[in-house]
mmCIF file of C-alpha atoms in Angstrom:
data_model
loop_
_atom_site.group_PDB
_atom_site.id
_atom_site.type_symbol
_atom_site.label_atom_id
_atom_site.label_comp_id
_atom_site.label_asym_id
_atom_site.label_seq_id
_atom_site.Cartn_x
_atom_site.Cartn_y
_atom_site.Cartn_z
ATOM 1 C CA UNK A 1 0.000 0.000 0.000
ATOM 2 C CA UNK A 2 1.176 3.335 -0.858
ATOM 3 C CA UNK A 3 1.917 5.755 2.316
ATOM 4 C CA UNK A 4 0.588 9.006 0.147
ATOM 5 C CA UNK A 5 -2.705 8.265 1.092
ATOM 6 C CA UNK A 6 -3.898 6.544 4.171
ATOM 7 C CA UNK A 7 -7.222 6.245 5.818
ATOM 8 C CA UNK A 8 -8.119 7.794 9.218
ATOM 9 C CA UNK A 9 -10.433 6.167 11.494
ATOM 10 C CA UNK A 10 -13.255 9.048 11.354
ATOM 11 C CA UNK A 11 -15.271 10.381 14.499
ATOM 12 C CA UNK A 12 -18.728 11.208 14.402
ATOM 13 C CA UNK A 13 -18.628 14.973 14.193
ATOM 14 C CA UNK A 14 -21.690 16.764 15.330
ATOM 15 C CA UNK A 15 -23.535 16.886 12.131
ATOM 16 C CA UNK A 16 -24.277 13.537 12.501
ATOM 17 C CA UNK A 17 -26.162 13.002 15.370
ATOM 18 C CA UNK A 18 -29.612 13.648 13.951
ATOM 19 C CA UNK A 19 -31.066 10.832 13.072
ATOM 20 C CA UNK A 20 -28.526 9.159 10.129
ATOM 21 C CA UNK A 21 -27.565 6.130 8.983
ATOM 22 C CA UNK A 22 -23.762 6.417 8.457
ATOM 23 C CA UNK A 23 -22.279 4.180 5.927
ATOM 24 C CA UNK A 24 -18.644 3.250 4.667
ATOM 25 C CA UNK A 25 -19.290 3.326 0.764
ATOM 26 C CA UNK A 26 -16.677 0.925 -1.057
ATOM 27 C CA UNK A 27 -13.679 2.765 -1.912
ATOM 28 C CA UNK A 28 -10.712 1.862 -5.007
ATOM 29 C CA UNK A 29 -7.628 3.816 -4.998
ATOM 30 C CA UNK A 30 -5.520 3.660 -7.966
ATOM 31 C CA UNK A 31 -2.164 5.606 -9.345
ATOM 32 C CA UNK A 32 -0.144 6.593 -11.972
ATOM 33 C CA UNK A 33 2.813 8.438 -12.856
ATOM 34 C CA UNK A 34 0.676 11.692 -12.903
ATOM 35 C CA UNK A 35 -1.873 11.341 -9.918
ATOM 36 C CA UNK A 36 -4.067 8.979 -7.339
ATOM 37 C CA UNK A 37 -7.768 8.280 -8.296
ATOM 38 C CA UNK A 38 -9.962 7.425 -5.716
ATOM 39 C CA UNK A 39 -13.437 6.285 -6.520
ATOM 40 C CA UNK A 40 -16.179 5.878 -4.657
ATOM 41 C CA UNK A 41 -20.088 4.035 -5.369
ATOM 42 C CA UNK A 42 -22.343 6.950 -4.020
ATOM 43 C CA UNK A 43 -26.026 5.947 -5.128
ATOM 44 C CA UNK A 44 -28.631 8.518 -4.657
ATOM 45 C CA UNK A 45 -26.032 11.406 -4.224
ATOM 46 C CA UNK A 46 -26.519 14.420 -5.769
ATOM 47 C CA UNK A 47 -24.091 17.141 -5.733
ATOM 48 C CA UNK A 48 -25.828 19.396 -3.838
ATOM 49 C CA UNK A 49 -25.153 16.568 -0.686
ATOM 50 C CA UNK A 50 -22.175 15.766 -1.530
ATOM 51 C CA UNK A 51 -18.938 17.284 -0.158
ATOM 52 C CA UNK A 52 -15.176 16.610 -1.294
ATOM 53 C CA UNK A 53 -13.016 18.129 1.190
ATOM 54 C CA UNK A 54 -8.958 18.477 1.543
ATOM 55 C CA UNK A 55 -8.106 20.112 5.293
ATOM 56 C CA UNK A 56 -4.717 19.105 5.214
ATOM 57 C CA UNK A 57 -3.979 16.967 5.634
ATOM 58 C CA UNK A 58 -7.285 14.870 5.462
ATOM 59 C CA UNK A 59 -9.171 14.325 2.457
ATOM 60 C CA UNK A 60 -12.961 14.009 3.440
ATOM 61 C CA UNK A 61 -15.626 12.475 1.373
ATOM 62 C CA UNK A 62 -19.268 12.586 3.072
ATOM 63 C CA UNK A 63 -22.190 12.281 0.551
ATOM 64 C CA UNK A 64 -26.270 12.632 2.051
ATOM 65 C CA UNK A 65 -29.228 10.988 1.071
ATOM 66 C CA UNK A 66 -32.176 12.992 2.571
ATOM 67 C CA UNK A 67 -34.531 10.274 4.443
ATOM 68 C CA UNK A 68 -37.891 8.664 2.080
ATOM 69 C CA UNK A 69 -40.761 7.099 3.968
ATOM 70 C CA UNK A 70 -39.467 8.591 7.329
ATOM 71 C CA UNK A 71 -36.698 6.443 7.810
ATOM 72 C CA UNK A 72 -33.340 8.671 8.603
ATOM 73 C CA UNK A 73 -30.452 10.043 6.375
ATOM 74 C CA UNK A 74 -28.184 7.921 4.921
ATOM 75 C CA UNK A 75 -24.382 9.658 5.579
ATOM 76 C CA UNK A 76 -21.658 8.254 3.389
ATOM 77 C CA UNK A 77 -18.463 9.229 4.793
ATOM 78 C CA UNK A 78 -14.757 8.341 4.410
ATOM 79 C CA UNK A 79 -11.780 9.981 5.106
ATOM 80 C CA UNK A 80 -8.197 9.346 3.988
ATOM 81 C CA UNK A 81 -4.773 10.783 5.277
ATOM 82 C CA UNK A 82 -2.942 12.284 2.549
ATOM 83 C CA UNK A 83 1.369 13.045 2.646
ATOM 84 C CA UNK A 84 2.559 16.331 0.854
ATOM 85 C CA UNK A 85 2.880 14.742 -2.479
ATOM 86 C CA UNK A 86 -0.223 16.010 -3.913
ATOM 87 C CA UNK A 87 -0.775 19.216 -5.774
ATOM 88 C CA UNK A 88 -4.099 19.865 -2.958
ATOM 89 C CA UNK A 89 -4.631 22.789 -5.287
ATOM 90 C CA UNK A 90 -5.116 20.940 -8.671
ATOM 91 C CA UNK A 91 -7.564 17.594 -6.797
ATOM 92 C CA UNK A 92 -10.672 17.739 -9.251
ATOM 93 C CA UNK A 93 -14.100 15.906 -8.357
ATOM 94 C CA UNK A 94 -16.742 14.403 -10.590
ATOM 95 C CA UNK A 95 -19.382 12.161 -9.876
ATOM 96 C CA UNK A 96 -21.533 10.194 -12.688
ATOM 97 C CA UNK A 97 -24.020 7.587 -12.120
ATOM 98 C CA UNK A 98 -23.856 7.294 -8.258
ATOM 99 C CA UNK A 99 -19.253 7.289 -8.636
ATOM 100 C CA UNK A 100 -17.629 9.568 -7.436
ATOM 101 C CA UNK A 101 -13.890 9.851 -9.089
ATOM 102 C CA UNK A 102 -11.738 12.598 -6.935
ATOM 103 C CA UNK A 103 -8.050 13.120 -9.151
ATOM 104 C CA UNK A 104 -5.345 13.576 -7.056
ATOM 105 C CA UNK A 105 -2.398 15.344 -9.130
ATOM 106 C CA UNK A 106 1.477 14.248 -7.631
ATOM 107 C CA UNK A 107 2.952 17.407 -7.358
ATOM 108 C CA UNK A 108 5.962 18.501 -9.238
ATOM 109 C CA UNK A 109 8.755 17.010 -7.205
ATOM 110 C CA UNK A 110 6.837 13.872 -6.758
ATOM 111 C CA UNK A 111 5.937 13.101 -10.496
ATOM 112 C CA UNK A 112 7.527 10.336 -12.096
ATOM 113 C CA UNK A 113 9.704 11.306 -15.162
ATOM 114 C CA UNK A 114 11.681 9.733 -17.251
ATOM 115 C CA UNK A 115 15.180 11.382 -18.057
ATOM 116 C CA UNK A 116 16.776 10.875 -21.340
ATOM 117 C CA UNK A 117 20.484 9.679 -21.233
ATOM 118 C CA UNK A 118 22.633 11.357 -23.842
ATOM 119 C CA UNK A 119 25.727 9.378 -25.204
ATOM 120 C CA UNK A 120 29.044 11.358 -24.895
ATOM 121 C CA UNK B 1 -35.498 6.036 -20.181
ATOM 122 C CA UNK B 2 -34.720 2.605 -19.938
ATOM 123 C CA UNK B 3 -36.131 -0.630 -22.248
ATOM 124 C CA UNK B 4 -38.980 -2.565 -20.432
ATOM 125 C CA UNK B 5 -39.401 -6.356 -22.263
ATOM 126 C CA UNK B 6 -42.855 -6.950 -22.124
ATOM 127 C CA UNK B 7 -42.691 -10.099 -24.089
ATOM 128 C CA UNK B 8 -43.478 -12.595 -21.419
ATOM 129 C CA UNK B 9 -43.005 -15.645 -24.073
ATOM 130 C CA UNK B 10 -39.209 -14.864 -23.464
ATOM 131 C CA UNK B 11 -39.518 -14.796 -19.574
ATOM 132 C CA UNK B 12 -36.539 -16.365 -18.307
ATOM 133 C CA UNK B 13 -35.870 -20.090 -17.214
ATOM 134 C CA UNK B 14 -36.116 -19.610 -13.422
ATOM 135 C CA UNK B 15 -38.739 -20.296 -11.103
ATOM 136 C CA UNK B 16 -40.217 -17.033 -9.915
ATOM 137 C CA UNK B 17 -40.731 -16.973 -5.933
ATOM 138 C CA UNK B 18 -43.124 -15.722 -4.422
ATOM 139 C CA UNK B 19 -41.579 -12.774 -2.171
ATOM 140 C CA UNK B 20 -44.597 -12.117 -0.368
ATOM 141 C CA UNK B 21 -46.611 -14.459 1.529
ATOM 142 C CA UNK B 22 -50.583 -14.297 0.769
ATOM 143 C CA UNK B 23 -51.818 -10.969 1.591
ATOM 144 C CA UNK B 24 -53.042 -11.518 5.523
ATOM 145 C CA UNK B 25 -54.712 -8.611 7.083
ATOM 146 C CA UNK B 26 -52.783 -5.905 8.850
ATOM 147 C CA UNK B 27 -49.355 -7.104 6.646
ATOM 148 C CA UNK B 28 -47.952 -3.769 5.946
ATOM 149 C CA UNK B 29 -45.506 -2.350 3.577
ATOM 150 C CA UNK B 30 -42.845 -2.294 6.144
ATOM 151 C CA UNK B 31 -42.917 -6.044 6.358
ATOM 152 C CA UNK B 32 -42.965 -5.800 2.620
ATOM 153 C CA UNK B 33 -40.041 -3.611 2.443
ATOM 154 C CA UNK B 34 -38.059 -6.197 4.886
ATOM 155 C CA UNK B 35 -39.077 -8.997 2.512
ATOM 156 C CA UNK B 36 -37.400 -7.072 0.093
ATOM 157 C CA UNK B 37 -34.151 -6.185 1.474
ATOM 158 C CA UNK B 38 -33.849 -9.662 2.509
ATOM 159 C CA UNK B 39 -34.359 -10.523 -0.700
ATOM 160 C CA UNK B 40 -31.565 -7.845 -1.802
ATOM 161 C CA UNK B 41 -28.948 -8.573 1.206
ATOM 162 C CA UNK B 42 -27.205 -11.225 -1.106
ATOM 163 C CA UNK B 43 -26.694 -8.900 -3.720
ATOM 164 C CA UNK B 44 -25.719 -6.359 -1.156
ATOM 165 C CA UNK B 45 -22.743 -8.340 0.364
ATOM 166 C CA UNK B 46 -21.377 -8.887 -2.859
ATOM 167 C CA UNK B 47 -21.493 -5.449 -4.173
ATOM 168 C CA UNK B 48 -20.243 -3.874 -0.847
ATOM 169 C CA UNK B 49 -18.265 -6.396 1.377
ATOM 170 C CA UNK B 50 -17.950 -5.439 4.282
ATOM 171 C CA UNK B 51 -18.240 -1.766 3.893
ATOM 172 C CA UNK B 52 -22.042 -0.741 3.218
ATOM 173 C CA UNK B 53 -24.669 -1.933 5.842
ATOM 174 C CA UNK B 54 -28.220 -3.635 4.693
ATOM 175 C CA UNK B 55 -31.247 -1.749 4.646
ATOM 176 C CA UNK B 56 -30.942 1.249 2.045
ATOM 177 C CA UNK B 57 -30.428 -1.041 -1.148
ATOM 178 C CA UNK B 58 -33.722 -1.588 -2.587
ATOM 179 C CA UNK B 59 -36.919 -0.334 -1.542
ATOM 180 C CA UNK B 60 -40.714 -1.306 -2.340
ATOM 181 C CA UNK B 61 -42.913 1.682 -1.716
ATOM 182 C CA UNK B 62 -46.659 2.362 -2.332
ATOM 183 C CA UNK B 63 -47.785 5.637 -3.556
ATOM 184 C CA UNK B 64 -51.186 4.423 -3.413
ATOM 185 C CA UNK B 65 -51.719 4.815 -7.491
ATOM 186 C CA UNK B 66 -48.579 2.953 -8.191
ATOM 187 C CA UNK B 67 -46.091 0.860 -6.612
ATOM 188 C CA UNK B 68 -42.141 2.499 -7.146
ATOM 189 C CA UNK B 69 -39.181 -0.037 -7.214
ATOM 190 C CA UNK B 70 -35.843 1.589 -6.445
ATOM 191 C CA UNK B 71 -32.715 0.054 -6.002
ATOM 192 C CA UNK B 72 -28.617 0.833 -5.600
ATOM 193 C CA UNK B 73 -26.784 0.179 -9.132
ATOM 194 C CA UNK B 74 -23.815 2.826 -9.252
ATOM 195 C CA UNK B 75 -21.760 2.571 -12.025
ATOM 196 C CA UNK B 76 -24.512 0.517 -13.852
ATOM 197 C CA UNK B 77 -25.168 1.869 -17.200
ATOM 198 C CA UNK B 78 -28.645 1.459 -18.698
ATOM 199 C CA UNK B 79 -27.629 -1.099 -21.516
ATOM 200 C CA UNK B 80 -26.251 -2.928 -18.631
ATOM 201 C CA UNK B 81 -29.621 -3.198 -17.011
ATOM 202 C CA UNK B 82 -32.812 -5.641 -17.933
ATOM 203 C CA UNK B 83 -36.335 -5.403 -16.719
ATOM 204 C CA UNK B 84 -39.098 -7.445 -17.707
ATOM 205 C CA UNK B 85 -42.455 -7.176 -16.086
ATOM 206 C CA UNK B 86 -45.706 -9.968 -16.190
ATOM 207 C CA UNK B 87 -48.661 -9.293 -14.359
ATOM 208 C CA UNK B 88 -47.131 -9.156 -10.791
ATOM 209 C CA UNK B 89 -44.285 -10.798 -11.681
ATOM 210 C CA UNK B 90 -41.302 -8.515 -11.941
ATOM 211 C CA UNK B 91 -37.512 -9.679 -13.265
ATOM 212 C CA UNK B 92 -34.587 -7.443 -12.527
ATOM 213 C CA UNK B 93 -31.010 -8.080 -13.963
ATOM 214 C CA UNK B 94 -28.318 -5.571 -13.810
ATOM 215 C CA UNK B 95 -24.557 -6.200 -14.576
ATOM 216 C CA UNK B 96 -21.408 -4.178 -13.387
ATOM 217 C CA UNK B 97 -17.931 -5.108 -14.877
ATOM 218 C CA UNK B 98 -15.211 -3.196 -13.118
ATOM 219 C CA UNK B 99 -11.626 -2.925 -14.487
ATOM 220 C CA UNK B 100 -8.762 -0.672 -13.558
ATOM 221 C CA UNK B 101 -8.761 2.153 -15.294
ATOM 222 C CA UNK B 102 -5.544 1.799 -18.000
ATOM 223 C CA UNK B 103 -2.152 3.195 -17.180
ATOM 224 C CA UNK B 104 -3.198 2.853 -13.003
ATOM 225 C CA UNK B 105 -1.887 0.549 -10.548
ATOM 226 C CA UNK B 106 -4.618 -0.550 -7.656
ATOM 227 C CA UNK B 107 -3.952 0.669 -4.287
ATOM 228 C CA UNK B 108 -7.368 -0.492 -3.389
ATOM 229 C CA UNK B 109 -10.012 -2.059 -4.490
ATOM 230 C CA UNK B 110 -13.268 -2.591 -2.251
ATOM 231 C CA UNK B 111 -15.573 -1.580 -5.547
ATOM 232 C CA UNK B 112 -16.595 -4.949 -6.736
ATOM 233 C CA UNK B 113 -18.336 -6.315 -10.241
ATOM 234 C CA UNK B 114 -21.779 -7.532 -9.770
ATOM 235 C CA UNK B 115 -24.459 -9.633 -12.046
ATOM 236 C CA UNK B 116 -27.516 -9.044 -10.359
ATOM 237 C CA UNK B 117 -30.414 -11.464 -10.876
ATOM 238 C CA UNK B 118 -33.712 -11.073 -8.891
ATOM 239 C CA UNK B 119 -37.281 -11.914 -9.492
ATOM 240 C CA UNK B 120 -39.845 -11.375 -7.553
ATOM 241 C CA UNK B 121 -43.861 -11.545 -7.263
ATOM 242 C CA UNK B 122 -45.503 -7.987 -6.633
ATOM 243 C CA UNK B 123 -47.736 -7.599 -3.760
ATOM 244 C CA UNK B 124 -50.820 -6.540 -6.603
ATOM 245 C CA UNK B 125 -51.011 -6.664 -10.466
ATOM 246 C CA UNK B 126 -49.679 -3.808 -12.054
ATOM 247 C CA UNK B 127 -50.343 -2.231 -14.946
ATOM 248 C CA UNK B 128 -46.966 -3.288 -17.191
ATOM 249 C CA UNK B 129 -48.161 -0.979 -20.281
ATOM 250 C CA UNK B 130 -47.433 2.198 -18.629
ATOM 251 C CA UNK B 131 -44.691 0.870 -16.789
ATOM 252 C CA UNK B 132 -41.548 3.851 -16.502
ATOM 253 C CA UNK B 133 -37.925 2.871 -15.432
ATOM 254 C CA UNK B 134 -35.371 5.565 -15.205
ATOM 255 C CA UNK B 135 -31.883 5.198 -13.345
ATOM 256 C CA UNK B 136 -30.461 7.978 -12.388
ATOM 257 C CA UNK B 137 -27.528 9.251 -9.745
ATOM 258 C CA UNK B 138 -26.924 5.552 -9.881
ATOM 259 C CA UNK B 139 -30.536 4.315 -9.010
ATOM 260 C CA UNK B 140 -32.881 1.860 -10.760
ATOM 261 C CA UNK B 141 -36.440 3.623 -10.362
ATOM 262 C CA UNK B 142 -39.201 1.607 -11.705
ATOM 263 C CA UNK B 143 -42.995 3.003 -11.327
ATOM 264 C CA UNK B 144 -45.304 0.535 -11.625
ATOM 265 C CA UNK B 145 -49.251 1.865 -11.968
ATOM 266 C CA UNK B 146 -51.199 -0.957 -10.330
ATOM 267 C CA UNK B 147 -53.970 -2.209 -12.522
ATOM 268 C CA UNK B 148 -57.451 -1.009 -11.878
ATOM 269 C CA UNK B 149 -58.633 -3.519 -9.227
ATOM 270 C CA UNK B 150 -55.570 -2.981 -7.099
ATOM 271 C CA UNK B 151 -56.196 1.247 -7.361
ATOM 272 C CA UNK B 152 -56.956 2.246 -3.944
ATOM 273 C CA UNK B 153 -60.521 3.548 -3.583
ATOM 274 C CA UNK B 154 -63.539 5.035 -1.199
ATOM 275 C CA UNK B 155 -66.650 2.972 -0.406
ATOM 276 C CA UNK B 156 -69.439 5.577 0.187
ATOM 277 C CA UNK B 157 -70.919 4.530 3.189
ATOM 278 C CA UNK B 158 -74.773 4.678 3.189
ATOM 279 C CA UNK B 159 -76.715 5.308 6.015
ATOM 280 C CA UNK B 160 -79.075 2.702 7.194
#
C-alpha cells in the first residue's frame, strides 16, 4: 500500500447526530505516474449533498441521502490521510451515475519522469 | 429512459418466488419492504463487502396509485440493465464489470463487479403498459401503476 494516502479512522462529528444512517461506501484507490484516483459508489447522491473536502492533511468524502418514507439520512463518509505529495490545489471531483472519481495530481517534485540519457 | 421487455413468451428459465406471503390482514408495507431487502442482502454483500450496511439497497414503496421499485446500481449503465415485467411478476437483472482504469496501478479495491439477478412476485397486479424505469444518480427507479382492481378507492358509506 502506498503511504501518500492513508485512511483515518473518522469520528462522528456533530452533524451527525440527527437521526442518520452512516455508511462506509466501497472505496478503489488507484495511481499513476501523474496522480491517485480514488473512486467511490455513491447511489442517490446528488451534488448538492455531496462534499469533497482536503483540510490538510485529510481528504474528506461525506455524501447525504435525505430520508424517504421517514426512515433517517443515509451519511456516506470516508476519510483518507494524505502526505505532501499532492498538488491539494489541482484535486478535481466528478461524480456520474452514483461514482464519485476525486483526481489527485502528484505534485511537481513527486511526479515520475523519465530522463533521457545522452551518449558522450 | 430505460427498455422494459414486455414479451413474457421470453420470460426467463427460473422459477419465480413468491416474495410475499398471501396478503393476511394488517401485513404492511414495512414487512414488505423487509421482505425485500432480505431478498436484496445477497446482492448487497457482494457489491459492498464489508463496507455498506443492509437496509438502504432496494426499496418497495406504495404511492397508493402505483407501486415504485428503487434500487442501488452505481456505475450501472442502462444497456447494462434488464427489466421485464408480467402481471405481478417482476424480473430485474443488472450487470457491473469493473476494471482498472488503464495506465493505473490498484492501491485499493473494495468496488466490486456484480451480475444481479432477482425476481420477484408484486404484492398486486400492475399495470406493465405504462410501466416507466429511469436510473439515475446511480438508481434503478421503476414506477409501476397498479392495474385497476388494485387502485386504492372510497366505499361511500350509506346510512341505514
Amino acid at each position: 500500500m502506498t503511504q501518500n494516502i492513508v485512511e483515518t479512522p473518522k469520528t462522528s462529528g456533530p452533524e451527525l447526530a440527527q437521526r442518520a444512517q452512516e455508511i462506509m461506501p466501497p472505496v478503489d484507490i488507484y495511481e499513476n505516474d501523474h496522480e491517485l484516483l480514488v473512486l467511490a459508489d455513491l447511489p442517490r447522491v446528488t451534488t448538492e449533498n455531496l462534499t469533497v473536502e482536503v483540510n490538510h492533511p485529510e481528504l474528506k468524502i461525506q455524501g447525504r441521502v435525505p430520508s424517504a418514507n421517514h426512515q433517517s439520512d443515509i451519511v456516506y463518509t470516508r476519510i483518507f490521510r494524505l502526505d505532501s505529495s499532492m498538488d491539494v490545489a489541482k484535486i478535481e471531483a466528478k461524480i456520474t451515475e452514483g461514482v464519485l472519481e476525486v483526481h489527485l495530481p502528484k505534485s511537481e517534485p513527486y511526479r515520475v519522469r523519465k530522463i533521457e540519457v545522452t551518449g558522450a | 429512459m430505460l427498455n422494459i421487455y414486455r414479451n413474457t413468451n421470453e420470460w426467463p428459465s427460473f422459477v419465480p418466488f413468491a416474495l410475499f406471503d398471501l396478503p393476511t390482514p394488517g401485513r404492511s408495507f414495512s414487512n414488505l419492504r423487509q421482505d425485500l431487502d432480505r431478498v436484496f442482502g445477497t446482492y448487497e454483500q457482494s457489491l459492498n463487502g464489508p463496507y455498506a450496511q443492509t437496509g438502504e439497497n432496494a426499496q418497495l414503496r406504495d404511492s397508493g396509485s402505483d407501486l415504485v421499485v428503487t434500487i442501488d446500481l452505481p456505475g450501472v449503465s442502462k444497456k447494462d440493465v434488464e427489466l421485464t415485467i408480467s402481471g405481478d411478476n417482476i424480473f430485474i437483472r443488472a450487470t457491473r464489470t469493473l476494471s482498472p482504469p488503464e495506465g493505473y496501478t490498484a492501491h485499493r479495491r473494495e468496488r466490486s463487479s456484480f451480475k444481479f439477478e432477482q425476481a420477484f412476485q408484486l404484492p398486486v397486479a400492475v399495470e406493465s403498459k405504462t410501466a416507466v424505469a429511469n436510473l439515475q444518480d446511480g438508481v434503478l427507479t421503476v414506477t409501476l401503476p397498479k392495474s385497476p382492481n388494485a387502485q386504492p378507492k372510497q366505499i361511500a358509506v350509506k346510512a341505514g
